[in-house]
Coordinates of C-alpha atoms in Angstrom, one line a residue:
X1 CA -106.6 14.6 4.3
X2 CA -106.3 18.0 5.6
X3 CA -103.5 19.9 7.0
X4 CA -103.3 22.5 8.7
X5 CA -100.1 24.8 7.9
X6 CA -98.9 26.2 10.8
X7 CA -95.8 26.4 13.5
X8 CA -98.0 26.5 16.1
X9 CA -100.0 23.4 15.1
X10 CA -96.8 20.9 14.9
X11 CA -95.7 23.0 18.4
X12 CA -98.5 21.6 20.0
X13 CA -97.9 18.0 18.7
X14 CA -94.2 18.7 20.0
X15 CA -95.5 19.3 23.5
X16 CA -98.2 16.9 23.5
X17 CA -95.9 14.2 22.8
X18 CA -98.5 13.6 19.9
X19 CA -96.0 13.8 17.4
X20 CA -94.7 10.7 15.1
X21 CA -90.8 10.9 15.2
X22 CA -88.8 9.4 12.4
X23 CA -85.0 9.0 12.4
X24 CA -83.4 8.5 9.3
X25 CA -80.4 5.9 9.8
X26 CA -79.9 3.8 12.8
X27 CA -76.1 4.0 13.5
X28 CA -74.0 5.5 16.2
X29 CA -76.2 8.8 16.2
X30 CA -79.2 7.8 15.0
X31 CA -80.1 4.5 17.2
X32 CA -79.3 6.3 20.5
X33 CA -81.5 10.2 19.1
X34 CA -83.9 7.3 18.5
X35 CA -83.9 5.8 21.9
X36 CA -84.1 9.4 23.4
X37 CA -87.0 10.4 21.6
X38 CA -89.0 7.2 22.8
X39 CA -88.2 7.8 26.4
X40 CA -88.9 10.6 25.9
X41 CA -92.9 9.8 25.0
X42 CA -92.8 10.2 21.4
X43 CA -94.0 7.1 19.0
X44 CA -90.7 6.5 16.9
X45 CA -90.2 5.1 13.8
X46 CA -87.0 4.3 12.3
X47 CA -85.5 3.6 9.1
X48 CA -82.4 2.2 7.6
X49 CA -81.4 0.5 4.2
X50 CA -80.2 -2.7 6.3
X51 CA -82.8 -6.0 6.9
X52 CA -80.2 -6.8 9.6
X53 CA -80.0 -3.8 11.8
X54 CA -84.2 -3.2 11.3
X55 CA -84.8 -6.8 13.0
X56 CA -82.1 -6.4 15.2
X57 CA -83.9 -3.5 16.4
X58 CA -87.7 -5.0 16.3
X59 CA -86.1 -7.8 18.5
X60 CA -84.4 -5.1 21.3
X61 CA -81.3 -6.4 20.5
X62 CA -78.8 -3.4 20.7
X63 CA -75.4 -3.3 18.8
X64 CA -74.4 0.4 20.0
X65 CA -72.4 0.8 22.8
X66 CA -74.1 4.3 24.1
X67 CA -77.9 2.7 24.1
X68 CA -78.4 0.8 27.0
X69 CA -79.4 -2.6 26.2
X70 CA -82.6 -2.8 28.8
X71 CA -84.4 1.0 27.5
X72 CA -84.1 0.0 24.1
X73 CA -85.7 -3.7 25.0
X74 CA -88.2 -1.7 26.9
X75 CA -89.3 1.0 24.3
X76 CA -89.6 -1.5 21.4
X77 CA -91.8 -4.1 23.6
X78 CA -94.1 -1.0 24.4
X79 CA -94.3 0.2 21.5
X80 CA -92.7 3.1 21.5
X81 CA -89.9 2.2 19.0
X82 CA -90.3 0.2 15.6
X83 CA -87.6 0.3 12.5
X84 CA -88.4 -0.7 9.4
X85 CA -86.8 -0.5 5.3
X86 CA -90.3 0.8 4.3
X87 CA -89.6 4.2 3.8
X88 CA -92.9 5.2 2.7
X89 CA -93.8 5.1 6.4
X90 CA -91.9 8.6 6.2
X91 CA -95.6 9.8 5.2
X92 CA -96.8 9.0 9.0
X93 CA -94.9 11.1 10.9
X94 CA -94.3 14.6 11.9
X95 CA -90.9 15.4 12.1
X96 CA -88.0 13.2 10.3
X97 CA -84.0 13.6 11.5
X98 CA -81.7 12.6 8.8
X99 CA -78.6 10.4 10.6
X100 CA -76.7 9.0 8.1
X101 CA -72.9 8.5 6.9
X102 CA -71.1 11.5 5.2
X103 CA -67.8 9.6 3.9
X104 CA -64.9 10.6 2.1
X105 CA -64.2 9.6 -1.0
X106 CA -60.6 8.2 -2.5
X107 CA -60.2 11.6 -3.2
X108 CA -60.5 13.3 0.0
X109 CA -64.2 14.6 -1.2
X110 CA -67.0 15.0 1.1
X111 CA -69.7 11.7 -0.7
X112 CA -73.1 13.4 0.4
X113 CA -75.0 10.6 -1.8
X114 CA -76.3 9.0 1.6
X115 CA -77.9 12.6 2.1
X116 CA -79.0 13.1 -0.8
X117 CA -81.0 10.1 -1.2
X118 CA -82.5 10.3 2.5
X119 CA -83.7 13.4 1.3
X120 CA -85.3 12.0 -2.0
X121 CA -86.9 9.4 -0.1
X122 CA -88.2 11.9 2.5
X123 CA -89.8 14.0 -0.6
X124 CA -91.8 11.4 -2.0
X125 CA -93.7 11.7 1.1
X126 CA -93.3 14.9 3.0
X127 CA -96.2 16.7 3.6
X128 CA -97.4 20.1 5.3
X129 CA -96.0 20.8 8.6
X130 CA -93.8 18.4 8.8
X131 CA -90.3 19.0 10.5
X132 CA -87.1 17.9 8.5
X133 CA -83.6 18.0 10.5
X134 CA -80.3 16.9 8.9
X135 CA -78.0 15.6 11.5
X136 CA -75.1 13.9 9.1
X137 CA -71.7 16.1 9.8
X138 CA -71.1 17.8 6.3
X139 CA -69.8 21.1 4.9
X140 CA -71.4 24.7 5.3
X141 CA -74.3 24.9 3.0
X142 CA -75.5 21.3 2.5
X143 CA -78.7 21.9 3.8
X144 CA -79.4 25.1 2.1
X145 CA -78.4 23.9 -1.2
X146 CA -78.4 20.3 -1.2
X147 CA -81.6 19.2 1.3
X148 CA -84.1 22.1 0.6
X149 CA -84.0 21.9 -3.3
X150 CA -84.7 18.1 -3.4
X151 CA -87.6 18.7 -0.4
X152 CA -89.0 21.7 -2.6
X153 CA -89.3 19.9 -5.7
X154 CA -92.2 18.6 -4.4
X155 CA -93.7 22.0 -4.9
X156 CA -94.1 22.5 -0.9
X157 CA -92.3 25.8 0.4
X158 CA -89.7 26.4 3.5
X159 CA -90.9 28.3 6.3
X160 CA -94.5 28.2 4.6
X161 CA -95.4 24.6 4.1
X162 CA -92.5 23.0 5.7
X163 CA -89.5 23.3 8.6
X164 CA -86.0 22.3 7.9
X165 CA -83.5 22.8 10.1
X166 CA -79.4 21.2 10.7
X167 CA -78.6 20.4 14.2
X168 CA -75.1 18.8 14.2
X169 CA -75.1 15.6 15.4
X170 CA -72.1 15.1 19.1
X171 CA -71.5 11.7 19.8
X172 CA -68.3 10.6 21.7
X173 CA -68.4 6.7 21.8
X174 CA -67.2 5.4 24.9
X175 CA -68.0 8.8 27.3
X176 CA -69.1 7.3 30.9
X177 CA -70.4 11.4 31.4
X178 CA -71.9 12.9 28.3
X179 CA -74.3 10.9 25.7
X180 CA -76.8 11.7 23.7
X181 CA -79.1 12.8 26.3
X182 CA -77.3 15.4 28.1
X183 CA -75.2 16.7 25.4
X184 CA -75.6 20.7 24.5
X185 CA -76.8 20.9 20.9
X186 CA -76.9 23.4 18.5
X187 CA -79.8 24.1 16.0
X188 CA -80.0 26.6 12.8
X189 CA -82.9 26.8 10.9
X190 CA -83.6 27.8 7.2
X191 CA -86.4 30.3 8.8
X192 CA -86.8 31.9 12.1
X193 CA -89.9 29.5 12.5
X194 CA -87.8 26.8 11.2
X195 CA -85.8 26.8 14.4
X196 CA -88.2 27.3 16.8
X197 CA -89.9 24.4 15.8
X198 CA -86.6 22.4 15.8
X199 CA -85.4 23.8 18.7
X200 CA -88.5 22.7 20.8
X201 CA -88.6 19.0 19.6
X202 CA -84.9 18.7 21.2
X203 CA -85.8 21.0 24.3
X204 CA -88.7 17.8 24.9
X205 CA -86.2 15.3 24.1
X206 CA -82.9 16.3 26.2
X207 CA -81.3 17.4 29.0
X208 CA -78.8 19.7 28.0
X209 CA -78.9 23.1 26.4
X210 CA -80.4 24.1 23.2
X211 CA -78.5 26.4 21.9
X212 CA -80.0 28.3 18.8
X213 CA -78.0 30.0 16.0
X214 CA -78.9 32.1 12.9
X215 CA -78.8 29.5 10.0
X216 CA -78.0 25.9 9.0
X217 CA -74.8 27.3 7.5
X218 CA -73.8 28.3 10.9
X219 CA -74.5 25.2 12.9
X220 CA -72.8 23.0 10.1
X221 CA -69.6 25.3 10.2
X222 CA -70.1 25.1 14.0
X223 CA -69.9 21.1 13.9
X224 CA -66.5 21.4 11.8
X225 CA -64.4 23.6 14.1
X226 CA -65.3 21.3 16.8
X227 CA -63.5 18.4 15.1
X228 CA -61.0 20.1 13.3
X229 CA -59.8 22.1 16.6
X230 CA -59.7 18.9 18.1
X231 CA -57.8 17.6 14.5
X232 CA -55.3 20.4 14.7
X233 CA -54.4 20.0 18.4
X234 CA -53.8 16.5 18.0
X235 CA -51.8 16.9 14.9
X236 CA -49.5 19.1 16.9
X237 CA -49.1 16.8 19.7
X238 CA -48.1 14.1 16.9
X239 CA -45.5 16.4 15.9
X240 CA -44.3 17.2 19.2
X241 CA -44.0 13.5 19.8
X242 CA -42.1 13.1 16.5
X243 CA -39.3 15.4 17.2
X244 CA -39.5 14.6 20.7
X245 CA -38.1 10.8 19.6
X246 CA -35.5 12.4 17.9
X247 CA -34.2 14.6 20.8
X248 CA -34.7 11.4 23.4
X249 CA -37.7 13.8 25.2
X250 CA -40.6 12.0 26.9
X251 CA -43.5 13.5 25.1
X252 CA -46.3 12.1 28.0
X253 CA -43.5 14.3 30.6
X254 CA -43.7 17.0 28.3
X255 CA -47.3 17.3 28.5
X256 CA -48.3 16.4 32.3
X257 CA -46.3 19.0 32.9
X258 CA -47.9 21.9 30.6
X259 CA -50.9 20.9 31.7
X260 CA -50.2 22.0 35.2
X261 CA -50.9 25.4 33.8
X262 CA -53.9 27.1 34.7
X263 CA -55.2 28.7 31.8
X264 CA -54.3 29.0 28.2
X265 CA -53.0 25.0 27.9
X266 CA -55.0 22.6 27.1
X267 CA -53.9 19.1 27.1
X268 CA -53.8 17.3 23.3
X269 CA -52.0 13.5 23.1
X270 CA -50.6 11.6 20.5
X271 CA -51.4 8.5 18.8
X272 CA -50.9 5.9 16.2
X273 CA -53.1 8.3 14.1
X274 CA -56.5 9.6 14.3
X275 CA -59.7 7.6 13.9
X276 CA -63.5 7.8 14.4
X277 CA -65.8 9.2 12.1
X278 CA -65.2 12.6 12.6
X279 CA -62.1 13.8 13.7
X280 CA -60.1 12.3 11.0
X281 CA -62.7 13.4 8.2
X282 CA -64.5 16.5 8.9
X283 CA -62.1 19.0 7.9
X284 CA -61.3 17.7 4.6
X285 CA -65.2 18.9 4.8
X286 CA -64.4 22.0 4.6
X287 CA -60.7 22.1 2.9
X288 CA -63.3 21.3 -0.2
X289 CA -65.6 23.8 0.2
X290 CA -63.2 26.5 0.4
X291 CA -61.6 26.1 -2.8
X292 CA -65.3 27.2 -4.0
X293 CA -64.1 30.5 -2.3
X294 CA -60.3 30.2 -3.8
X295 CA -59.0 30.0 -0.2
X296 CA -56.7 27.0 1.0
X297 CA -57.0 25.8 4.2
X298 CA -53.3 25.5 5.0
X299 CA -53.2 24.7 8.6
X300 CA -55.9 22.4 8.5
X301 CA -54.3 20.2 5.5
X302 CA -50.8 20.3 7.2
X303 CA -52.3 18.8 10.3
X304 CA -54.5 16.1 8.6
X305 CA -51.0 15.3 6.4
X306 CA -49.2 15.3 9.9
X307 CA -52.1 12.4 11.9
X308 CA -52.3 10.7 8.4
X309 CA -48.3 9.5 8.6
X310 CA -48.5 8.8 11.7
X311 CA -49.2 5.0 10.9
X312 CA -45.8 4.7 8.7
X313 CA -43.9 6.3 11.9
X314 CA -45.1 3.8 13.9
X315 CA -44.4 0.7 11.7
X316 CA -41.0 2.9 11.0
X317 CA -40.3 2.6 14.9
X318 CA -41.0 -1.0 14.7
X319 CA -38.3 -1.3 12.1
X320 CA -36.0 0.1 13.8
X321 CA -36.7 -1.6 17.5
X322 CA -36.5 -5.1 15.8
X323 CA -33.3 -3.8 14.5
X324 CA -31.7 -3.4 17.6
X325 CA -31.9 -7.3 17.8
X326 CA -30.9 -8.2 14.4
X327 CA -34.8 -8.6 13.3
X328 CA -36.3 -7.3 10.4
X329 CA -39.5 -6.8 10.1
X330 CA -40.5 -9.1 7.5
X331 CA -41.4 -12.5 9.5
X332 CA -41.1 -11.1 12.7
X333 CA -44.1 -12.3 15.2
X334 CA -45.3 -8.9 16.2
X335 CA -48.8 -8.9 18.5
X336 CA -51.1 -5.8 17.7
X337 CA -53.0 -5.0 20.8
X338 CA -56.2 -3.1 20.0
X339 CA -58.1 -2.4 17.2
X340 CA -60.7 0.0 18.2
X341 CA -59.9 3.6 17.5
X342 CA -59.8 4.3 21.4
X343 CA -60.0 2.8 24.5
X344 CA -63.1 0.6 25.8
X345 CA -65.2 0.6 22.3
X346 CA -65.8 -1.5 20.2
X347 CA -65.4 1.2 17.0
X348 CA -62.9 0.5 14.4
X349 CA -64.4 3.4 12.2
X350 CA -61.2 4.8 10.8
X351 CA -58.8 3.4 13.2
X352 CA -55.3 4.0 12.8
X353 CA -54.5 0.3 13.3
X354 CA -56.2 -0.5 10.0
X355 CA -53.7 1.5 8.1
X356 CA -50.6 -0.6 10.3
X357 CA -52.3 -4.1 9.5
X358 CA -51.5 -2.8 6.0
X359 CA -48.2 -1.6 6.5
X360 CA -47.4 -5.0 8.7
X361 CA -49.3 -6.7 5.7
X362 CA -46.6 -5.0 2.9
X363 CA -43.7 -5.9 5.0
X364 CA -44.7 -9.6 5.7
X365 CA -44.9 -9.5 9.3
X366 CA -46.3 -12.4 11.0
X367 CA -48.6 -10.4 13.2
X368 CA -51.8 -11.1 15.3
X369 CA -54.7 -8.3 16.3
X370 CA -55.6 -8.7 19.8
X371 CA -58.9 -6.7 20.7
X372 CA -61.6 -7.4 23.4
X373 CA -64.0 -5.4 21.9
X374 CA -63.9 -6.6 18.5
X375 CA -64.1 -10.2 17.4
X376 CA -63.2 -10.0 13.9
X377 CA -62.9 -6.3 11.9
X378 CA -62.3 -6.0 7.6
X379 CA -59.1 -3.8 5.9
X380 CA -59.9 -3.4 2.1
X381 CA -61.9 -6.6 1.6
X382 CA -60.2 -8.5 3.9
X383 CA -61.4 -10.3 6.9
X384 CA -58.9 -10.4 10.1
X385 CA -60.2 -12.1 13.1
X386 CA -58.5 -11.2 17.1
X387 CA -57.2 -13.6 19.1
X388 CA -57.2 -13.4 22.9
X389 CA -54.1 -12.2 25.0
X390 CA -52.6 -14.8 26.3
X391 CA -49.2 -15.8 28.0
X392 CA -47.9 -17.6 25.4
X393 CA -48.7 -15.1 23.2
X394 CA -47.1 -12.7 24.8
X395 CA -44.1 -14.5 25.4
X396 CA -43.7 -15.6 21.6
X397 CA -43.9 -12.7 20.2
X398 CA -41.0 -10.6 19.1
X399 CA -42.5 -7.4 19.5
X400 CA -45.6 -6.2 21.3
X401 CA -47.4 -3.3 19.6
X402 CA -49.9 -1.0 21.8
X403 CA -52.0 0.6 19.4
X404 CA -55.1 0.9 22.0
X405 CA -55.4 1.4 25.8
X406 CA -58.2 -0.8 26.9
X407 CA -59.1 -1.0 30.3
X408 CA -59.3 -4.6 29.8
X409 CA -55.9 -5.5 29.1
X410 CA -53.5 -6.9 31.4
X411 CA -50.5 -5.0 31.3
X412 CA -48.7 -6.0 34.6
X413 CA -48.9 -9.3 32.9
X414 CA -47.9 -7.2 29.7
X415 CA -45.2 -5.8 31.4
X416 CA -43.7 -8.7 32.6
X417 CA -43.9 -11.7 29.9
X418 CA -43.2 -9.7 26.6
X419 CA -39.8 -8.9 25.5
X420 CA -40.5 -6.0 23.7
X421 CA -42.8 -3.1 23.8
X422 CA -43.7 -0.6 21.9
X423 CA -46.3 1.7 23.4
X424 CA -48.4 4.1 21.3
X425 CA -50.8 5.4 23.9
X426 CA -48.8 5.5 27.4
X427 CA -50.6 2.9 28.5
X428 CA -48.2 1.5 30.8
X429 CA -47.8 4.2 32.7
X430 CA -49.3 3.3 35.8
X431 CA -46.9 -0.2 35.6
X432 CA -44.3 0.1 38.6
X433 CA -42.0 -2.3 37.0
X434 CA -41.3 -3.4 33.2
X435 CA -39.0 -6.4 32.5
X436 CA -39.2 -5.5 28.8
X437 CA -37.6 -3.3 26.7
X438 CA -40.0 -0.7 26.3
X439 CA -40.4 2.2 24.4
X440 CA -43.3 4.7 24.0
X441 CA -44.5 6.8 21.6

């Protein structure tokens, strides 16, 4: 076959809606980018290592809480969406986004294998003019020296034969305003052309701003000082909460009332710990990369060691509640309620609460997870199933543990049949009257 090399040429595709869209990994980003580019008008083919989620998908069934369960029915019966394990389907379309996980490893190092091997599966079948994107959150320079060499191996140049571009993906699970669609995004490409290709597929696909910067390396940085501002902040409002307990200072006071300021505040609140998949991990992103450069990112690593302890504080506060009533923690019936790293998902990437389980675990508590959202969730191997919140339940226990603030919960009831409380998220704040002893954060 015969390709034409040119910008132009896949530009027109773009705006045709001629195109063939692939999306590399079909999790929390790339199911709903998926879902967008078939409404969109583009055919869409999508890819993923696991039988499971590739005939889940072929049937409409959705297991992503920002895809709408109806759209994605619709866009697979017409057509417009099909996933499949066969990557050498790569070879059929135009432009490929790469959407998969960028863990950490035991040692707090940024595992780019899932990247890397998208990318060799994508170079045994990219061809001229074809559009490569790298969504995955990683550290400054992944594209430029991890994607391109693999995708130039082939012998097919960047900018000449080929566009590559990272556009970071911004997905907050759970947001009743911003999703995929009308999310700003930001786009760098390797060449000038390189972005303006990239930059028009999104402009096709959604509603908010495009936003173009110089290079991949920028975008990628970009992506880490959102989550690590965001890291920082709420490593300082864990802090603040910490010495706040010792001086017998409402934290939640503290801050309704700062954040009656105008300007120059901006509201940050404590937790059990941090969880998701990027806040907690996306600066160690980029505490790694700069020892390349000899530089330590001291505030950074303070604040991750700050939201990492959090966990022990909260099982420490246990301890010491149970104490008051001649308990110790070891047999005591304590009720965990929520499992899911925030409110009204049903995401336990990361959570917090999978760090207490373990603590509770160690110290032979006879605890029980209670999560509407999540049926039964794993903790190093181990399988833990919820149970529902009920009366009894309630009433048996010795202490009540509010690790997440679903909507869901009952906590008038909460209020008035447990005996104890310990509240990690202020989530009984709109309670007129508590029977319980009850503590917060």
């Amino acid at each position: 076959m015969e390709w034409i090399v040119s910008g132009k040429t896949l530009l027109t595709k773009i705006q045709d809606k001629t195109a063939v869209i692939g999306v590399v990994g079909l999790g929390y980003v790339g199911l709903p980018l998926a879902v967008e580019k078939a409404k969109a008008g583009y055919k869409v083919i999508g890819f993923d290592i696991l039988p499971n989620r590739v005939e889940q998908v072929n049937q409409g069934i959705n297991y992503i809480g920002d895809v709408v369960d109806e759209e994605l029915k619709e866009i697979v019966n017409n057509g417009q969406l099909k996933a499949t394990t066969d990557y050498s389907l790569i070879a059929e379309v135009d432009a490929v986004a790469i959407c998969v996980p960028t863990p950490l490893d035991k040692y707090q190092q940024p595992n780019v294998s899932y990247v890397e091997s998208s990318a060799k599966s994508i170079a045994k079948y990219l061809h001229p003019n074809m559009l490569v994107v790298l969504e995955s959150t990683t550290y400054p320079g992944t594209t430029e020296e991890i994607v391109q060499p693999i995708l130039e191996e082939t012998g097919l140049k960047v900018g000449q034969d080929f566009f590559l571009a990272y556009s970071p993906e911004r997905v907050d699970p759970g947001n009743k305003v911003f999703n995929t669609k009308n999310t700003p995004k930001v786009v760098g490409g390797v060449t000038p052309e390189c972005t303006k290709v990239a930059a028009a597929l999104y402009r096709s696909v959604l509603e908010g701003e495009v936003h173009v910067v110089s290079s991949p390396k920028v975008a990628e940085m970009e992506k880490i000082l959102e989550n690590t501002f965001r890291n920082i902040n709420i490593g300082l409002a864990n802090e603040m909460a910490i010495l706040c307990n010792k001086m017998g200072i409402d934290i939640w006071e503290v801050i309704d009332a700062a954040k009656t300021k105008p300007y120059g505040f901006m509201a940050f609140y404590p937790g059990p710990g941090l969880g998701g998949h990027c806040i907690p991990i996306d600066p160690f992103y980029l505490t790694w990369k700069a020892r390349e450069y000899n530089y330590h990112t001291r505030l950074i690593e303070v604040a991750g060691e700050i939201n990492n302890e959090m966990p022990d504080f909260v099982v420490d506060r246990i301890m010491k509640i149970l104490n008051r009533y001649g308990k110790a923690l070891n047999g005591a019936k304590v009720a965990v309620l929520g499992v899911a790293y925030k409110k009204d998902i049903d995401d336990y990437r990361e959570s917090p609460v999978m760090e207490i389980v373990k603590l509770l675990e160690k110290y032979n508590a006879d605890f029980v997870t209670v999560d509407p959202h999540i049926k039964n969730f794993r903790v190093d191997g181990k399988e833990y199933e919820t149970v529902p919140l009920t009366d009894e339940l309630l009433t048996s226990a010795d202490i009540v543990l509010i690790t997440t603030d679903h909507t869901a919960f009952d906590y008038e009831a909460i209020a008035s049949k447990a005996k104890v409380i310990f509240d990690t998220r202020n989530a009984m704040k709109g309670v007129q009257k508590i029977e319980a002893d009850y503590e917060k954060l």
